[in-house]
Short mmCIF file of C-alpha atoms in Angstrom, two decimals:
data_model
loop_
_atom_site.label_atom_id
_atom_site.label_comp_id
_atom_site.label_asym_id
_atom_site.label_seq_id
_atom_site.Cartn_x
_atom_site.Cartn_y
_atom_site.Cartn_z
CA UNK A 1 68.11 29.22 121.61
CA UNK A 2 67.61 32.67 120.14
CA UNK A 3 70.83 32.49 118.47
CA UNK A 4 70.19 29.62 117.02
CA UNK A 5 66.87 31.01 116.18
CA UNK A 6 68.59 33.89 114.85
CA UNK A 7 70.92 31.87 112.52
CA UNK A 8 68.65 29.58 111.21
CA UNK A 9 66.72 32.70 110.16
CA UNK A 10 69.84 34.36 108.86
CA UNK A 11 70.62 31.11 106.45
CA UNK A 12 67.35 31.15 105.66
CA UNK A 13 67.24 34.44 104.43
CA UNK A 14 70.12 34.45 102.67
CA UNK A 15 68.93 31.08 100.62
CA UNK A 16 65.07 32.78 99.40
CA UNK A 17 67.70 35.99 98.33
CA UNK A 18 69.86 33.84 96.30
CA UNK A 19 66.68 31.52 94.77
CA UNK A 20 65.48 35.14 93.78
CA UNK A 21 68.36 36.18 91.98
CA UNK A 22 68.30 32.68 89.86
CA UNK A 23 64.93 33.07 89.11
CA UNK A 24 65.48 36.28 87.85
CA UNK A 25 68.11 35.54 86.09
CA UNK A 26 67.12 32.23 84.61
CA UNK A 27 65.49 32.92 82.04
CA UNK A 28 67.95 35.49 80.81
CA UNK A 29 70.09 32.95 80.44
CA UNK A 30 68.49 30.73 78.84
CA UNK A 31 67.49 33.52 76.24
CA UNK A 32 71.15 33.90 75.83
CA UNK A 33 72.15 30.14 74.83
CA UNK A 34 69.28 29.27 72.88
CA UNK A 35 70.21 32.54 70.62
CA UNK A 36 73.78 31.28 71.77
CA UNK A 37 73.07 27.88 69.83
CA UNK A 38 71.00 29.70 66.96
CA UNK A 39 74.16 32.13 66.31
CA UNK A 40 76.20 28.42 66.09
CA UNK A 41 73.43 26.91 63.13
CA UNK A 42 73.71 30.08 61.42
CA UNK A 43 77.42 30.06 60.68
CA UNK A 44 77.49 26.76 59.76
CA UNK A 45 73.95 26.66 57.65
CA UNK A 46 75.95 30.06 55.94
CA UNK A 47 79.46 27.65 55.66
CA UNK A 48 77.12 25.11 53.69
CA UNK A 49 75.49 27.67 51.51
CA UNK A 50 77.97 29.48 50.58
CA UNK A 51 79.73 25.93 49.55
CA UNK A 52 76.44 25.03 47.31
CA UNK A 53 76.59 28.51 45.79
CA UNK A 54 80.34 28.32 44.98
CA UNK A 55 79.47 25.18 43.30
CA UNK A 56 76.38 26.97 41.19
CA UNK A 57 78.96 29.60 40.01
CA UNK A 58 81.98 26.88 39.00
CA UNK A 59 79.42 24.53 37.12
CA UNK A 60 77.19 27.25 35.72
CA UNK A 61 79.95 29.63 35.28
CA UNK A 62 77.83 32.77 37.26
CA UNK A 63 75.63 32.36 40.02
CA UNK A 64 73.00 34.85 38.50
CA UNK A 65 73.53 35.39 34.56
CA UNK A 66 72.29 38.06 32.66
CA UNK A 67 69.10 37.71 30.72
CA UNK A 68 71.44 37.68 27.67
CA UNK A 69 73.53 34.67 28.97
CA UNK A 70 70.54 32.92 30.22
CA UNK A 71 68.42 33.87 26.69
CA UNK A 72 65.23 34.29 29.42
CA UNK A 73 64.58 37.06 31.89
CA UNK A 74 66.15 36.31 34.97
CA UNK A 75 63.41 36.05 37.77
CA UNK A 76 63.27 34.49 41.22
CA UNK A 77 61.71 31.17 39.69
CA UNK A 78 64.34 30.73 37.42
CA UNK A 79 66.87 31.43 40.05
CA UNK A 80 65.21 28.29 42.03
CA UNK A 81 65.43 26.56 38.97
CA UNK A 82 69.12 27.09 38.20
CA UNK A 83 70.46 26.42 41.94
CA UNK A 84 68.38 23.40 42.86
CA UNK A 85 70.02 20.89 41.64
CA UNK A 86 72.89 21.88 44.07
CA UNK A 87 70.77 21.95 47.01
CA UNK A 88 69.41 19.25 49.73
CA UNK A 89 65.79 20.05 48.63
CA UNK A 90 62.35 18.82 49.78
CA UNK A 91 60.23 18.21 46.97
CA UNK A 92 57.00 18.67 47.67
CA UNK A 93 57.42 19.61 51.64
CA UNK A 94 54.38 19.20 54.09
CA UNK A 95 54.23 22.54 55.52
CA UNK A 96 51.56 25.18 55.25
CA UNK A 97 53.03 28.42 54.52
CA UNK A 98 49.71 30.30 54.76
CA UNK A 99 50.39 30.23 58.47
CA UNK A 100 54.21 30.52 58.64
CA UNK A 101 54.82 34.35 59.69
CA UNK A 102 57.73 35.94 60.41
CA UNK A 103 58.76 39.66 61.30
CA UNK A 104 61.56 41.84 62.51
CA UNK A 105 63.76 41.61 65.58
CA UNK A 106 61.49 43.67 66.96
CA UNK A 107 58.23 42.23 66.45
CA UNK A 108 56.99 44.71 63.80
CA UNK A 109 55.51 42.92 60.87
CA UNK A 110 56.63 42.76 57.25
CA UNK A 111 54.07 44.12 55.25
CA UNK A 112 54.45 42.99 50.93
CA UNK A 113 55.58 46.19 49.96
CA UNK A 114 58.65 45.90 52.05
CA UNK A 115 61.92 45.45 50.50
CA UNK A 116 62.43 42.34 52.41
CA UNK A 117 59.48 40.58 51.88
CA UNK A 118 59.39 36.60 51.06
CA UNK A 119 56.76 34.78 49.99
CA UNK A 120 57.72 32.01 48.21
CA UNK A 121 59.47 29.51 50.08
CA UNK A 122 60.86 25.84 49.50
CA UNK A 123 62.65 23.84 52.39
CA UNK A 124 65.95 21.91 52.87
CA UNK A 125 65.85 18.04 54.90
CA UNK A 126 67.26 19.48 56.91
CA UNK A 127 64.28 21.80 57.72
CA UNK A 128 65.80 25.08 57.12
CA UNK A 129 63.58 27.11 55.06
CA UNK A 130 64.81 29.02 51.90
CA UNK A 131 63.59 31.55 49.49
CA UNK A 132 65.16 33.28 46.51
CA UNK A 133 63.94 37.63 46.18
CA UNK A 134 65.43 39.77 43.13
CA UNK A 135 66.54 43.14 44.07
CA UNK A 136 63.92 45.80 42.69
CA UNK A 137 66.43 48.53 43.20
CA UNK A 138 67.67 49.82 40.26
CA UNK A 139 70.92 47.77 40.16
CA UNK A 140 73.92 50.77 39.61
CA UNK A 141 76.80 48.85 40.41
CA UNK A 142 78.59 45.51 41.26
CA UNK A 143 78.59 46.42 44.92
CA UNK A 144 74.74 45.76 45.01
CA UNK A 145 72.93 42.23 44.74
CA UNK A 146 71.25 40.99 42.26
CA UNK A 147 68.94 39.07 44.38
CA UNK A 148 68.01 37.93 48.60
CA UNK A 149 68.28 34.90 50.00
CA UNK A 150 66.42 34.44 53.32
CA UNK A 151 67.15 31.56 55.47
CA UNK A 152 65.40 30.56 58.63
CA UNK A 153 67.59 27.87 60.51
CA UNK A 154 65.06 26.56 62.42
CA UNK A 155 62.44 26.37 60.32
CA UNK A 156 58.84 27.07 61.05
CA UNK A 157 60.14 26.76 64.67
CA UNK A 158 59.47 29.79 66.70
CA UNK A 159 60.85 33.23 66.85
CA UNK A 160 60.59 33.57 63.35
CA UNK A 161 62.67 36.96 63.40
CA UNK A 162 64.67 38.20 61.40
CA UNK A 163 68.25 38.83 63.23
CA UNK A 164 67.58 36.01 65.46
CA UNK A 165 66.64 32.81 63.91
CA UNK A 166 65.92 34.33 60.11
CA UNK A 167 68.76 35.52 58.22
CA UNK A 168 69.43 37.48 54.58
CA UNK A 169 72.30 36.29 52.40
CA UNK A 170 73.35 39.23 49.09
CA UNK A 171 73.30 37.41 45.97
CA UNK A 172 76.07 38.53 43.16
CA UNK A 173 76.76 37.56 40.34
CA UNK A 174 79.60 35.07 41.24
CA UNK A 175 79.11 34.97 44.89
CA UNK A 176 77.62 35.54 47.81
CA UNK A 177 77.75 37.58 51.00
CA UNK A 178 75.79 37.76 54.32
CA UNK A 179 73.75 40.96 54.78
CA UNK A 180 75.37 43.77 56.21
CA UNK A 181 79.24 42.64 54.75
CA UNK A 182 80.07 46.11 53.43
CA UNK A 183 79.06 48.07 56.64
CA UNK A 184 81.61 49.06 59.28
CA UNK A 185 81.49 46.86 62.81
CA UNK A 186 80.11 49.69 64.59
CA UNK A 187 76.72 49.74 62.13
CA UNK A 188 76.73 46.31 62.45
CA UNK A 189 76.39 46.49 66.39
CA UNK A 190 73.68 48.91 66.46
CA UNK A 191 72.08 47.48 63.44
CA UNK A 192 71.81 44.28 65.63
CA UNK A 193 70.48 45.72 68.89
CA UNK A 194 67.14 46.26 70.36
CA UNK A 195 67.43 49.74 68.47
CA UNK A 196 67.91 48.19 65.24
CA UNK A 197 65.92 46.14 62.52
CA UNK A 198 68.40 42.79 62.98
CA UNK A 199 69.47 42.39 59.15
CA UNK A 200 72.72 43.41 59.77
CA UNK A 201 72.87 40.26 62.45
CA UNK A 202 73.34 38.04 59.25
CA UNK A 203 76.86 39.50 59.26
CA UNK A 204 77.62 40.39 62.78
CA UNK A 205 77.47 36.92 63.95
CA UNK A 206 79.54 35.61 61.50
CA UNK A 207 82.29 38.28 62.84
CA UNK A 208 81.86 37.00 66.40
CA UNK A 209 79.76 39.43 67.27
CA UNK A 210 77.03 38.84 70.61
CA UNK A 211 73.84 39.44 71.03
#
């Protein structure tokens, strides 16, 4: 009897150690595939932008003209303006944007004197939420965009971070590029890491990269 005692207790023990390890591990996991399933949306939400945008520049022959082409200045609105008509938009979409928030991978907020700052956004049917940002840099060279796209894939879903479910495409002037797509793989890593501010992660999952 006390070996049987003795094994019972042994299988028992052995099952609460292994139930402990799932447990812990669980939710890990299922951290990994939902950002597993949000890294999948983003490459194909970019495959499908990048297809409207290629249409915007073959049509309108540039995606972003100069003020001289476009005989107006060139602003955000009129960016809108020029590419909806090649986009799955919502209208007038029920959503109150006073109370959609979003910040960095980290959790830091975005305050409006940030480079990266959005604030006016219009929606896809599909739910994804877009807005259109002109570079304020002083523009030097045809290596720098003229203007930010941010995309969130899921909408006013939660996390609402950028690098995770919000992503930055580079407008040019004839096409477009996901953040980060000049910067070596290595900068792209770290960039997307707990150590970095996730914009590069635009680009680094569309390499393959992991979270």
């Amino acid at each position: 009897m006390k070996n049987l005692s003795f094994g019972i207790f042994n299988v028992i023990s052995v099952f609460l150690i292994v139930l402990l390890i799932v447990l812990i591990l669980l939710p890990f996991n299922l951290i990994n595939l939902e950002q597993a399933q949000r890294i999948a949306k983003w490459k194909s939400e970019y495959e499908q932008l990048n297809y409207c945008f290629s249409l915007v520049n073959l049509h309108e022959g540039s995606i972003v003209p100069t003020n001289e082409e476009a005989g107006i200045v060139v602003s955000s609105r009129y960016m809108y303006e020029r590419i909806k008509p090649y986009f799955d938009l919502i209208e007038n979409p029920n959503i109150n944007f006073s109370k959609y928030n979003y910040r960095k991978m980290k959790g830091n907020k975005i305050n409006k004197m940030h480079q990266f700052y959005f604030d006016k956004f219009f929606v896809k049917k599909d739910g994804v939420i877009l807005s259109i940002k002109q570079n304020e840099q002083e523009i030097k060279d045809e290596k720098q965009p003229l203007f930010y796209m941010f995309v969130d894939i899921n909408g006013i879903e939660k996390p609402n971070r950028i690098g995770q479910d919000i992503f930055i495409i580079n407008i040019y002037k004839n096409y477009i590029a996901a953040m980060g797509n000049s910067k070596t793989y290595a900068k792209l890593k770290y960039n997307c890491s707990p150590l970095g501010n996730g914009l590069y992660c635009s680009e680094y999952y569309l390499l393959g990269g992991r979270f």
